[in-house]
Short mmCIF file of C-alpha atoms in Angstrom, two decimals:
data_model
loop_
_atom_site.label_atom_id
_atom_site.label_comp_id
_atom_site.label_asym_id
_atom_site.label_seq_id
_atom_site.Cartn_x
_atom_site.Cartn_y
_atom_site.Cartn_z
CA UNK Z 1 -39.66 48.36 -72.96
CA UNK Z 2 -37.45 49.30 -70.09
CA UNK Z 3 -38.81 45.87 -68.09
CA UNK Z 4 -37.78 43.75 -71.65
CA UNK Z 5 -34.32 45.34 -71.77
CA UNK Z 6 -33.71 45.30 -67.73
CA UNK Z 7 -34.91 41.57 -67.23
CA UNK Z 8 -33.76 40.16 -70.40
CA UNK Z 9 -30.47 41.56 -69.90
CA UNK Z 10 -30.60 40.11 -66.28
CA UNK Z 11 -31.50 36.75 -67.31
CA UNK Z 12 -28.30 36.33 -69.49
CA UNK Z 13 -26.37 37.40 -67.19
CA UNK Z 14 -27.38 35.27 -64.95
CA UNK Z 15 -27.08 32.51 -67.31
CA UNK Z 16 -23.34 33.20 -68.09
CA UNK Z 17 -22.43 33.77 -64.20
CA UNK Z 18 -23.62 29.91 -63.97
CA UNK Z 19 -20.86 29.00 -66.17
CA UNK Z 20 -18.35 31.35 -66.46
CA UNK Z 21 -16.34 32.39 -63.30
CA UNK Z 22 -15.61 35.60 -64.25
CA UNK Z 23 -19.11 36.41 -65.42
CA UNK Z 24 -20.52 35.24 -62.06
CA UNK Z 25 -18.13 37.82 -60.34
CA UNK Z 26 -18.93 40.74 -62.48
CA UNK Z 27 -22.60 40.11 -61.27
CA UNK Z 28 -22.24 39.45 -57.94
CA UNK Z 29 -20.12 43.39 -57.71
CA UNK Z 30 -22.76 45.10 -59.89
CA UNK Z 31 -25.49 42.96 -57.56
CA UNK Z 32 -26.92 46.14 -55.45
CA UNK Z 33 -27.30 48.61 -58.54
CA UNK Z 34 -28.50 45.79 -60.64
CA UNK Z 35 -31.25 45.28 -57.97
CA UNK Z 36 -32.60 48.89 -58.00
CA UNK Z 37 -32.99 48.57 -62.10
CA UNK Z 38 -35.00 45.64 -61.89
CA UNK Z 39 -36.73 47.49 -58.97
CA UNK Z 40 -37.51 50.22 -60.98
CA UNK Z 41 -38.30 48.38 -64.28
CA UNK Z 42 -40.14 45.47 -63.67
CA UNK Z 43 -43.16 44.84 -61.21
CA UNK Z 44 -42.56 41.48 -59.49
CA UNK Z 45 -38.49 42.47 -58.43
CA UNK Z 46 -40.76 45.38 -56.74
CA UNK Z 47 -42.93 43.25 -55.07
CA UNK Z 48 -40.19 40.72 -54.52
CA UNK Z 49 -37.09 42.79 -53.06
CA UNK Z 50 -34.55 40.11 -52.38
CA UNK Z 51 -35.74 38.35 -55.93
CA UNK Z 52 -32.80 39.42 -57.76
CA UNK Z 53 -29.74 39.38 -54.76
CA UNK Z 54 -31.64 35.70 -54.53
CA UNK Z 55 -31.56 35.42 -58.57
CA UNK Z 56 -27.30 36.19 -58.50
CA UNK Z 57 -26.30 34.21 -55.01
CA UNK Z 58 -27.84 31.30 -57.26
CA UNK Z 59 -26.18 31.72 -60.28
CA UNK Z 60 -22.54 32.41 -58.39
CA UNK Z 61 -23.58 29.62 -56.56
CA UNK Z 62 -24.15 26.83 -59.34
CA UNK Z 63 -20.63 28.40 -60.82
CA UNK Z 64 -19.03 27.96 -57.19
CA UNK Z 65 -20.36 23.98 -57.10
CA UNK Z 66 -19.34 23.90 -60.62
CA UNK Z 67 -16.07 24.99 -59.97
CA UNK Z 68 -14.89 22.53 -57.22
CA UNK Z 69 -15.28 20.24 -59.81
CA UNK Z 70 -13.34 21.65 -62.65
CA UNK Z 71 -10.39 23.60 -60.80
CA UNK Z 72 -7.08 21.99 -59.69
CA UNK Z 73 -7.62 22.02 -55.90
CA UNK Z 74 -10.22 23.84 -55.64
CA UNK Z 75 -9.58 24.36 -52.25
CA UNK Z 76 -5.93 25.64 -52.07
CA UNK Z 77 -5.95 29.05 -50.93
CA UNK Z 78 -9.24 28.68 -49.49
CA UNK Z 79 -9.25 28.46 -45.63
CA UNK Z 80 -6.45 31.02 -45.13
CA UNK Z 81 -5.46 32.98 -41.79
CA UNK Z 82 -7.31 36.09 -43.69
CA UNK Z 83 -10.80 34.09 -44.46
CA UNK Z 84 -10.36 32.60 -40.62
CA UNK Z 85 -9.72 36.25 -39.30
CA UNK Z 86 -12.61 37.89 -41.39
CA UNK Z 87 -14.89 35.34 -39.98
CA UNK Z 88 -13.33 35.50 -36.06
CA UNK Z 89 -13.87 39.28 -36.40
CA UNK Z 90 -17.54 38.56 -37.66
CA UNK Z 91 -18.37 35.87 -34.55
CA UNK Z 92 -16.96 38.26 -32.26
CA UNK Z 93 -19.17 40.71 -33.63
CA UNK Z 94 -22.65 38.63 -33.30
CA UNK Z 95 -21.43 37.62 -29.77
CA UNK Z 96 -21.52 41.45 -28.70
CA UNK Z 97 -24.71 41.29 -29.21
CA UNK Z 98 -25.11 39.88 -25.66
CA UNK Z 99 -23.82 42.97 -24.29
CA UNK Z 100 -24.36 45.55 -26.90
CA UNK Z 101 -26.77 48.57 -25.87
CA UNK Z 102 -28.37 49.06 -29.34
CA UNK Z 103 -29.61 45.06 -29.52
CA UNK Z 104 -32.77 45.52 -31.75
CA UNK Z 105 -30.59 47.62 -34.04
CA UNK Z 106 -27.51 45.35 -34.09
CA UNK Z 107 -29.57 42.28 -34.61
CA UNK Z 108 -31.36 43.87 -37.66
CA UNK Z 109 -27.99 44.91 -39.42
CA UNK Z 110 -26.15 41.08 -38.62
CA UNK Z 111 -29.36 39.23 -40.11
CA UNK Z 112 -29.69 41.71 -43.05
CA UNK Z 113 -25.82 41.55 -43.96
CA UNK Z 114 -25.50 37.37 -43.00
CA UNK Z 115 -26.79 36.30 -46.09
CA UNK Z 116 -24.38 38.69 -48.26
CA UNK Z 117 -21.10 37.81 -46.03
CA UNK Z 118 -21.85 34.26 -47.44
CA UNK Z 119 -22.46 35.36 -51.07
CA UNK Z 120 -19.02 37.11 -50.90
CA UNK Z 121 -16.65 35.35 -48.35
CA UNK Z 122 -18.24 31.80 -48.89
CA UNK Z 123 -19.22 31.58 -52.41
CA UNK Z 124 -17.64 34.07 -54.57
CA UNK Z 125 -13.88 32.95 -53.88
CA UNK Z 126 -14.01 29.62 -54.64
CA UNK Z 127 -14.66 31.07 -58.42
CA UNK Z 128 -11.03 32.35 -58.32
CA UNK Z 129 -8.79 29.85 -59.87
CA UNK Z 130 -5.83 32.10 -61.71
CA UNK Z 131 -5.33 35.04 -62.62
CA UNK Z 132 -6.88 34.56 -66.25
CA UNK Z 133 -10.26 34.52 -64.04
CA UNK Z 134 -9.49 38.11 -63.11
CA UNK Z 135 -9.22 39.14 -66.87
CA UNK Z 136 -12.94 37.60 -67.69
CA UNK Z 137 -14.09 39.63 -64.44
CA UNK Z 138 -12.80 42.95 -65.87
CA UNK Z 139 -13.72 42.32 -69.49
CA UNK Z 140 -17.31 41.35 -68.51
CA UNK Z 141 -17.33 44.08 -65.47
CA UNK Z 142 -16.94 46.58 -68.54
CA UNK Z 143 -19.62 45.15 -70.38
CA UNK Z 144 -22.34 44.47 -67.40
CA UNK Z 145 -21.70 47.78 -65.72
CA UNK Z 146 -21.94 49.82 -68.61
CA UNK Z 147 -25.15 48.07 -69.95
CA UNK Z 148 -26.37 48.51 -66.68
CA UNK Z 149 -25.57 52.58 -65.98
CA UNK Z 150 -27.19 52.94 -69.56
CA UNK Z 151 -30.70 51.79 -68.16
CA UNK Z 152 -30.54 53.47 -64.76
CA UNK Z 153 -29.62 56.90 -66.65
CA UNK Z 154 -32.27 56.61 -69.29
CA UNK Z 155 -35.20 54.82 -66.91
CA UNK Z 156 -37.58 58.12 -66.11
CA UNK Z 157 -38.17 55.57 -63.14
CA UNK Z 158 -34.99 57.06 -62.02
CA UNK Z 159 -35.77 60.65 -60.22
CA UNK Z 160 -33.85 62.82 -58.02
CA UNK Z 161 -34.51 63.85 -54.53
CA UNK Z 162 -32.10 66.53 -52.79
CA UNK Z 163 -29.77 66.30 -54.99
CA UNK Z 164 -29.45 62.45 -55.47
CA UNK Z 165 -30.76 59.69 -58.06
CA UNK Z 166 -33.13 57.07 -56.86
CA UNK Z 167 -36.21 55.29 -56.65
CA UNK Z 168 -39.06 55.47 -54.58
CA UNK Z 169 -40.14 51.70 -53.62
CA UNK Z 170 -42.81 52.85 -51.65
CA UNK Z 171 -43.96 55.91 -50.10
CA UNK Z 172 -41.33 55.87 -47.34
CA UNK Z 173 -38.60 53.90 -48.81
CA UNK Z 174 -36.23 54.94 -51.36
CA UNK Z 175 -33.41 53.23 -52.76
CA UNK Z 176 -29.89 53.96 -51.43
CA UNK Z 177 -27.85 56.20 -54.42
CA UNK Z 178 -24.69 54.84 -53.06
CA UNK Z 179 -24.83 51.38 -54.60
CA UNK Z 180 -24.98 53.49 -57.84
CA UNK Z 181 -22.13 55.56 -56.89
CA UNK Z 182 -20.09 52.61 -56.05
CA UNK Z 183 -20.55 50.83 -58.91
CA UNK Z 184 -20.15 53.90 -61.16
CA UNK Z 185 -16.67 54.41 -59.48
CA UNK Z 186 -15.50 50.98 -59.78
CA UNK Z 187 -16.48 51.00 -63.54
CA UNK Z 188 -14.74 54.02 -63.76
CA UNK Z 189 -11.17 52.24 -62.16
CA UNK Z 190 -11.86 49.46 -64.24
CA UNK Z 191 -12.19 51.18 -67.60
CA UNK Z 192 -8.78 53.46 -66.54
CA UNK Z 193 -6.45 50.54 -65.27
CA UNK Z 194 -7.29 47.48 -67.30
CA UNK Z 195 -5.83 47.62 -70.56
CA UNK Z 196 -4.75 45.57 -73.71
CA UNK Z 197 -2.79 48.03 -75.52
CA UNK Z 198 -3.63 50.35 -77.93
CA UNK Z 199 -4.21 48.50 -80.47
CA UNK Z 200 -6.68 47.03 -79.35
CA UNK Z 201 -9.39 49.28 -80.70
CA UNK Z 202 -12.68 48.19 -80.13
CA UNK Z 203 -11.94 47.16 -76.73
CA UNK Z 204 -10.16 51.17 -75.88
CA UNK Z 205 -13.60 52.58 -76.92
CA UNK Z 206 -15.51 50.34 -74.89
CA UNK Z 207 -13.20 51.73 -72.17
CA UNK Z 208 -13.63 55.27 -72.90
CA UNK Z 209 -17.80 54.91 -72.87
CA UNK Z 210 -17.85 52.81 -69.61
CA UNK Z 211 -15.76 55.35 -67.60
CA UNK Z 212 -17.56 58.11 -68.56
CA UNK Z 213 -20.81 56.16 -68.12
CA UNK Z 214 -19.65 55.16 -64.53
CA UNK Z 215 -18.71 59.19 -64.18
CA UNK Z 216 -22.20 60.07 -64.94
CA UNK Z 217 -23.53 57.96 -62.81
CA UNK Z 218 -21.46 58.60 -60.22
CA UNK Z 219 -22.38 62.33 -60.43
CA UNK Z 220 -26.07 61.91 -60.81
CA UNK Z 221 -26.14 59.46 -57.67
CA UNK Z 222 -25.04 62.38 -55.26
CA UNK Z 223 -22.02 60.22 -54.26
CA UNK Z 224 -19.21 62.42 -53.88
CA UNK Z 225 -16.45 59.75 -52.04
CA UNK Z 226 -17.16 57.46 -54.56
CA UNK Z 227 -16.08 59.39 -57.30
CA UNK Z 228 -13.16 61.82 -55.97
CA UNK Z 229 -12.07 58.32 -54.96
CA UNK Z 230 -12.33 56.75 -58.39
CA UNK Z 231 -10.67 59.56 -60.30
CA UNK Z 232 -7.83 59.96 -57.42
CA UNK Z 233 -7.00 56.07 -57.64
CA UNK Z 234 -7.24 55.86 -61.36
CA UNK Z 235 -4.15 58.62 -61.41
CA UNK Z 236 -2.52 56.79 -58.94
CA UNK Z 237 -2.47 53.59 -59.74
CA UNK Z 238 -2.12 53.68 -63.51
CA UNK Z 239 1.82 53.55 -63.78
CA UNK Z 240 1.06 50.32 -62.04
CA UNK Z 241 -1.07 48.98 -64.31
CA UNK Z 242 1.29 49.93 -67.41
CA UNK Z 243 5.14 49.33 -67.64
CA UNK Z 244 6.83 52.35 -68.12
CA UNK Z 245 9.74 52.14 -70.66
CA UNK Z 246 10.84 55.68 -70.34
CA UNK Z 247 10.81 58.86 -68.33
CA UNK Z 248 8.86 61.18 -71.12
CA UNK Z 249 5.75 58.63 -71.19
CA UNK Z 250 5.65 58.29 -68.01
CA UNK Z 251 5.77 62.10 -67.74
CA UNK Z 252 2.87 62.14 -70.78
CA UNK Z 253 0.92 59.09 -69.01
CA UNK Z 254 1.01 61.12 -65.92
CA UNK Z 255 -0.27 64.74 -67.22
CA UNK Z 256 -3.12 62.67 -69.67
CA UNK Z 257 -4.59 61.18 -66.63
CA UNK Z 258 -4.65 64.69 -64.85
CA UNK Z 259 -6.58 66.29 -67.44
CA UNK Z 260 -9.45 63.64 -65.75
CA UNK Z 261 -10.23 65.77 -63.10
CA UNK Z 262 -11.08 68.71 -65.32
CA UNK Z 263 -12.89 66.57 -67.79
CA UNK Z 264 -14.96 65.07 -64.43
CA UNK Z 265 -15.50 68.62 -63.44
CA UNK Z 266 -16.52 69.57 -66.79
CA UNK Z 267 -18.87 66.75 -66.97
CA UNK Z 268 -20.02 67.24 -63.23
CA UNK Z 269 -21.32 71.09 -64.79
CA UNK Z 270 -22.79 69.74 -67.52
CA UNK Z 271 -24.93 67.23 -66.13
CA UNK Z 272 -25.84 68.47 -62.69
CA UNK Z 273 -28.86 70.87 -61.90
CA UNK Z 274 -28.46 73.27 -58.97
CA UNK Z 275 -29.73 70.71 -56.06
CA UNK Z 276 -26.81 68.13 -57.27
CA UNK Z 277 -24.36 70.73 -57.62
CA UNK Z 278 -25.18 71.93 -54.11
CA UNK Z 279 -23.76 69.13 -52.86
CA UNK Z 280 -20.35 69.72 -53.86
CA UNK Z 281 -20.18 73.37 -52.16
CA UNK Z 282 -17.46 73.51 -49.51
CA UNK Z 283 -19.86 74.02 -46.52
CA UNK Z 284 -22.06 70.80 -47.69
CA UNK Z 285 -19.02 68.89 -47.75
CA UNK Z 286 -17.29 70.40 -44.86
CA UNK Z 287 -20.81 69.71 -43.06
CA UNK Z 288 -20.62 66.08 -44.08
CA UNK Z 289 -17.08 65.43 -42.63
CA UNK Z 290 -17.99 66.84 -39.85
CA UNK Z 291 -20.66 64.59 -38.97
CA UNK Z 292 -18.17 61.35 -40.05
CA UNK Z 293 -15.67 63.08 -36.91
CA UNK Z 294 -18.72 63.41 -34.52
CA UNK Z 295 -19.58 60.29 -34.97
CA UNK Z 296 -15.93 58.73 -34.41
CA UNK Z 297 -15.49 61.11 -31.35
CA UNK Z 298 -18.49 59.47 -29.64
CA UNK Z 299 -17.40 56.24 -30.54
CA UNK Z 300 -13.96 57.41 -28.64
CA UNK Z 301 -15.40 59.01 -25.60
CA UNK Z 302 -17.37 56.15 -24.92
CA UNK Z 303 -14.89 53.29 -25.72
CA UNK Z 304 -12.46 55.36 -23.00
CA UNK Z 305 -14.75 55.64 -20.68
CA UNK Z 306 -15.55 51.80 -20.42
CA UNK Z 307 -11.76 49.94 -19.57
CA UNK Z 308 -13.47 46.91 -20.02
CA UNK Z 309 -14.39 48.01 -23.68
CA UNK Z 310 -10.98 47.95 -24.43
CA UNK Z 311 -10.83 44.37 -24.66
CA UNK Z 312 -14.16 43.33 -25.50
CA UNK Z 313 -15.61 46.69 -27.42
CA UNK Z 314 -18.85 48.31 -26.80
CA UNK Z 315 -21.21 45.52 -28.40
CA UNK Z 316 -22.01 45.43 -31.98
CA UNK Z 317 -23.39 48.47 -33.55
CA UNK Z 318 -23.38 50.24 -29.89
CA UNK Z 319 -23.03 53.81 -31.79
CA UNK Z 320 -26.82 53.96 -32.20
CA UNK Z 321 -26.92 53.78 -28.23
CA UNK Z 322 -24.39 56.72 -27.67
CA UNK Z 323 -24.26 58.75 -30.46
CA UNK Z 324 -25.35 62.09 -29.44
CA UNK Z 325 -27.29 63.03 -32.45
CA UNK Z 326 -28.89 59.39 -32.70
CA UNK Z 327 -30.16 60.12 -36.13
CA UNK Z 328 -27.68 57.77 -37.87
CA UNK Z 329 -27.63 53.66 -37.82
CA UNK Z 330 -24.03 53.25 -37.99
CA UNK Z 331 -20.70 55.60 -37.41
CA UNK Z 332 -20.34 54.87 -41.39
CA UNK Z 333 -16.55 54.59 -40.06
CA UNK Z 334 -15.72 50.71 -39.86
CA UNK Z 335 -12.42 50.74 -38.78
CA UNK Z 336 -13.19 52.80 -36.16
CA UNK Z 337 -16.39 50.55 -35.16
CA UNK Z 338 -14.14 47.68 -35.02
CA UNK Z 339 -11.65 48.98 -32.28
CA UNK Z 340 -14.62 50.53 -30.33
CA UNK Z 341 -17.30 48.44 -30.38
CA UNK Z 342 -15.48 45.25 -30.93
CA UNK Z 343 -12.22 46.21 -28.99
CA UNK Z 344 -8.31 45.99 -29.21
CA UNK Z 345 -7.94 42.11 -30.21
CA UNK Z 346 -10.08 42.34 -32.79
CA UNK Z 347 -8.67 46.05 -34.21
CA UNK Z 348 -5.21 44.13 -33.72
CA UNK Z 349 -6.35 41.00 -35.91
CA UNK Z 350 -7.62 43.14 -38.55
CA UNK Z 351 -4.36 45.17 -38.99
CA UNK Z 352 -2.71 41.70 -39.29
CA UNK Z 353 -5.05 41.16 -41.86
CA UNK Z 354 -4.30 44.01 -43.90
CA UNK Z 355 -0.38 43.56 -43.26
CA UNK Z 356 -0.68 39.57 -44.80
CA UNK Z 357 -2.64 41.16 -47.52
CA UNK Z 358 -0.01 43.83 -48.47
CA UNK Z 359 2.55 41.60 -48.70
CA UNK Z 360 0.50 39.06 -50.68
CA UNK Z 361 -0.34 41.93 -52.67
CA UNK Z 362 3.37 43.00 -53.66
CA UNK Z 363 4.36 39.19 -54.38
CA UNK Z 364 2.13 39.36 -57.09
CA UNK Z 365 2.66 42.42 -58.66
CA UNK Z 366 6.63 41.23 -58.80
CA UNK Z 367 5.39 38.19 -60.22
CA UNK Z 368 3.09 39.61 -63.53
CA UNK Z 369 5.40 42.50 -63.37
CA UNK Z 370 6.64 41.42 -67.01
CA UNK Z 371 3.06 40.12 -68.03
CA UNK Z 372 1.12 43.07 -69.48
CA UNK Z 373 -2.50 41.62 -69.13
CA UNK Z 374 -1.60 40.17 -65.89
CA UNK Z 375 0.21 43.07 -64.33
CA UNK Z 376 -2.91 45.58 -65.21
CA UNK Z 377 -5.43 42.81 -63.73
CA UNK Z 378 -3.16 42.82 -60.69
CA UNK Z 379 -3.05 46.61 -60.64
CA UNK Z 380 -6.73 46.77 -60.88
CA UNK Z 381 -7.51 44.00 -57.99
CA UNK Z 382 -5.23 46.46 -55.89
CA UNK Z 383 -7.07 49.83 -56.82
CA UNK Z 384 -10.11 47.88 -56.22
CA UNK Z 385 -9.28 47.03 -52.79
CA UNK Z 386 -8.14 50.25 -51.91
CA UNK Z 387 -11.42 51.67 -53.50
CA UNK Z 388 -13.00 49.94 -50.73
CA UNK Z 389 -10.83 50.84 -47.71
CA UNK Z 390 -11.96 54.29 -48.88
CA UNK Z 391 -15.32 53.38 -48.73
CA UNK Z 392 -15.43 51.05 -45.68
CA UNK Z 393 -14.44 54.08 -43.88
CA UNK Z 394 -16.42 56.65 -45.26
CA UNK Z 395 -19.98 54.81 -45.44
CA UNK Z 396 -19.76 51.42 -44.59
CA UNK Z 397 -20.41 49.15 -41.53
CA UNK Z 398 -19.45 45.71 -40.42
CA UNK Z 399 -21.98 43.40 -41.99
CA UNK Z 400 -21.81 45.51 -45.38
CA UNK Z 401 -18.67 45.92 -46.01
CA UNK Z 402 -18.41 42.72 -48.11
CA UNK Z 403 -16.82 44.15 -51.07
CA UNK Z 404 -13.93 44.63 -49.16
CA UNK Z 405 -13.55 41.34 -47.44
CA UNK Z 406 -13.93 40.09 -50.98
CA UNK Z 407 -10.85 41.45 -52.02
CA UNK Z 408 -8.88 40.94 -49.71
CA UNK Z 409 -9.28 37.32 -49.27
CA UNK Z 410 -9.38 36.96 -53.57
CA UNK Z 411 -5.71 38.56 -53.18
CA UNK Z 412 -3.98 36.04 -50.58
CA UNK Z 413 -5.68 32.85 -52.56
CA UNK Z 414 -4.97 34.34 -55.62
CA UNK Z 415 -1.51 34.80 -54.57
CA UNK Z 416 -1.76 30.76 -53.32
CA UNK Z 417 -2.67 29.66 -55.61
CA UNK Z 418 -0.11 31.40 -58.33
CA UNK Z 419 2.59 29.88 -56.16
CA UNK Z 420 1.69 26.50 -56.52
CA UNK Z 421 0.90 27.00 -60.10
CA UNK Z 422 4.64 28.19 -60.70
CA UNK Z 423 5.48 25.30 -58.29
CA UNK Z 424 3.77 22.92 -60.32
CA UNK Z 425 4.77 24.26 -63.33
CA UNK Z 426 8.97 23.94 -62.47
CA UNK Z 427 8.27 20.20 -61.10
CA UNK Z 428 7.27 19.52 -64.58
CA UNK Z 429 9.87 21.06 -66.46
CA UNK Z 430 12.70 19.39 -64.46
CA UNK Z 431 10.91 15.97 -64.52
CA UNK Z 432 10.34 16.72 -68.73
CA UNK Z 433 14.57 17.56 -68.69
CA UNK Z 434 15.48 14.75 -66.82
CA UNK Z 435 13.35 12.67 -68.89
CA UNK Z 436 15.40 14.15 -72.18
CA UNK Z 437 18.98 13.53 -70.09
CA UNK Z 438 18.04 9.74 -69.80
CA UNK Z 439 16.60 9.05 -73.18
CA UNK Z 440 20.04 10.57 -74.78
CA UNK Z 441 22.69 9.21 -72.38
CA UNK Z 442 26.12 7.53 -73.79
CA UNK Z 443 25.16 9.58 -77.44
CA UNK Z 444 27.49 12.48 -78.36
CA UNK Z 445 25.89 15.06 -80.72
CA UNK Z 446 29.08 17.11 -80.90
CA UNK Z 447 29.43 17.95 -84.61
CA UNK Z 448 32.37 16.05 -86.65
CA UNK Z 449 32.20 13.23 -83.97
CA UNK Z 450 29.16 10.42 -85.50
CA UNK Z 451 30.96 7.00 -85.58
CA UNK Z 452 31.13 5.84 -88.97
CA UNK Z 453 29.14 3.38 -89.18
CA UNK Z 454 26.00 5.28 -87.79
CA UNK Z 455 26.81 8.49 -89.98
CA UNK Z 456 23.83 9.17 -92.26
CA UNK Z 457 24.95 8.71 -95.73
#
């Protein structure tokens, strides 16, 4: 049943991304947790373990070639100095590999994470047109990633091991939890920022259900970043994603959304057995940012100890070399891997990065500030983004951190292409009021003033 359900929910999906933009988005960000269902639920995406990533770059792909075709410049907003910088930081990064000291290990995580830095820097933007195509991505982000936490929390496939929800692929492999977690937390900023209004009933109650699916999920994957993130972000940004007419609701809006953390915690009791629960004492957590500043410090040591690093970096994924404990693949800290092991250019370029993308970012919030849907997709882009900075920095490496570079290149070419929408749009109107001015020259329409003769009678 669970293999009918998984794959046959799959398979429209897929079939939607290939036509609908926002659709093909929704699947490419639940892609990794998607996977492990299928994984667990149907033999041959077992057998075959890139079937399904291969299954979703194909449908975003025919949506992307699809696209070119039906968007006005399809290409506006496209090749901007953000996409050019993400991609000089990512050259820079394969050419350390002639002088990085972990090459074996480098080489494996650049050839594993190639194929998804073209599924989300090459493909998936191209499917942003306006910010309509943002709405369709939230509305079917609801409806995927809920569908798809329902069959990872009732597979029995499912099982837990130290404290975290997975699936064993083999008898050494297991599937990573934190693809759940992350898309449990991002269904859980979606559900809390992207609103219609209250009376929109049906579509409030779909909320409600996905963000305390994503919260269960979230939970049961071990994941604890993912979902003190989620909940701290979803406080933060909601009087962004709502315009506050008044001081009182924004003092009731404010106090509603605390009562999330309790109602998290609550849930967190309710759900978790003693090994998950174990994971949120304060030595277990204390224990795991302490391993997150060991790893930076030997990152440091090293990069200081090498003046030539400064400019260069280390070499690509040079942390396994020098690490001390040299249990770990990666620091799991990527802005810190970029200044070290890529050096000070590079660090440099991607704080320009980020500074273009803030500003892009506050153009359009002033610009759907006044448009209800709009402003609460914009707010929800942002939270998303900032979601991933979290992450980036807490778990992720160069080559996966894909998500992120998503975002912030859909920001700057969504904020393009607005601009020359609105551009557009007031070349037309003054043409349309010129056109009026010359079709009613030399005739007065002052009232009391008709000639005689051309009165109406």
């Amino acid at each position: 049943m669970f293999e009918v359900i998984t794959v046959g929910v799959f398979a429209v999906a897929c079939i939607m991304g290939a036509f609908s933009p926002g659709w093909a988005l929704a699947l490419v960000m639940s892609m990794y947790a998607f996977e492990q269902a299928l994984q667990a639920s149907s033999g041959i995406f077992l057998r075959i373990l890139p079937l399904a990533n291969v299954c979703v770059a194909g449908s975003a792909g025919f949506c992307a070639f699809r696209s070119v075709f039906s968007q006005n410049k399809p290409f506006l907003g496209y090749l901007t100095s953000v996409w050019i910088g993400l991609i000089v930081i990512l050259i820079w990064a394969a050419i350390s590999l002639f002088w990085t000291p972990a090459f074996q290990a480098a080489l494996g995580l650049t050839t594993w994470g190639l194929p998804y830095v073209i599924l989300f820097l090459f493909i998936s933007p191209i499917l942003i047109d306006d910010i309509v195509v943002f709405e369709k991505f939230f509305r079917a982000f609801l409806i995927l990633g809920s569908i798809i936490c329902a069959i990872i929390l009732t597979n029995p496939s499912f099982t837990f091991l130290s404290g975290r929800l997975g699936v064993n692929l083999d008898a050494l492999v297991r599937t990573n939890p934190l693809a759940m977690g992350e898309l449990g937390g991002t269904l859980m900023l979606v559900a809390a920022l992207f609103q219609l209004g209250f009376k929109s009933f049906f579509f409030n109650i779909l909320r409600i259900g996905a963000f305390f699916l994503g919260a269960i999920l979230a939970l049961q994957s071990g994941s604890r970043g993912q979902i003190v993130f989620a909940v701290l972000l979803s406080v933060a940004f909601y009087p962004l994603s709502t315009k506050v007419k008044n001081l009182l609701g924004f003092l009731g809006t404010s106090v509603g959304l605390l009562v999330l953390i309790p109602l998290v915690l609550i849930l967190a009791q309710k759900i978790l057995g003693a090994a998950e629960i174990r994971r949120w004492d304060a030595d277990v957590l204390a224990g795991g940012t302490n391993v997150r500043i060991a790893n930076v410090m030997d990152l440091i040591n090293a990069f200081l100890q090498y003046p030539v690093a400064w400019f260069i970096g280390l070499g690509s994924n040079a942390f396994t070399a020098i690490s001390a404990a040299g249990s770990e693949p990666y620091s799991h800290v990527l802005f810190v891997d970029v200044l070290t092991e890529l050096g000070i250019p590079m660090f440099v370029l991607l704080g320009i990065i980020l500074s273009i993308t803030v500003r892009d970012a506050r153009w359009l919030f002033r610009r759907f500030a006044n448009d209800p849907l709009g402003r609460a997709s914009v707010s929800v882009l942002l939270a998303l983004l900032a979601y991933q900075i979290f992450l980036v920095n807490k778990q992720g490496y160069l080559w996966a951190a894909t998500a992120f570079y998503f975002y912030v290149v859909a920001i700057t070419r969504l904020r393009l292409r607005t601009e020359s929408a609105d551009a557009e749009s007031e070349v037309f109107v003054d043409e349309d009021s010129t056109s009026q001015t010359e079709h009613t020259d030399g005739v007065s329409f002052d009232e009391g003033h008709f000639d005689s003769e051309t009165q109406p009678r």
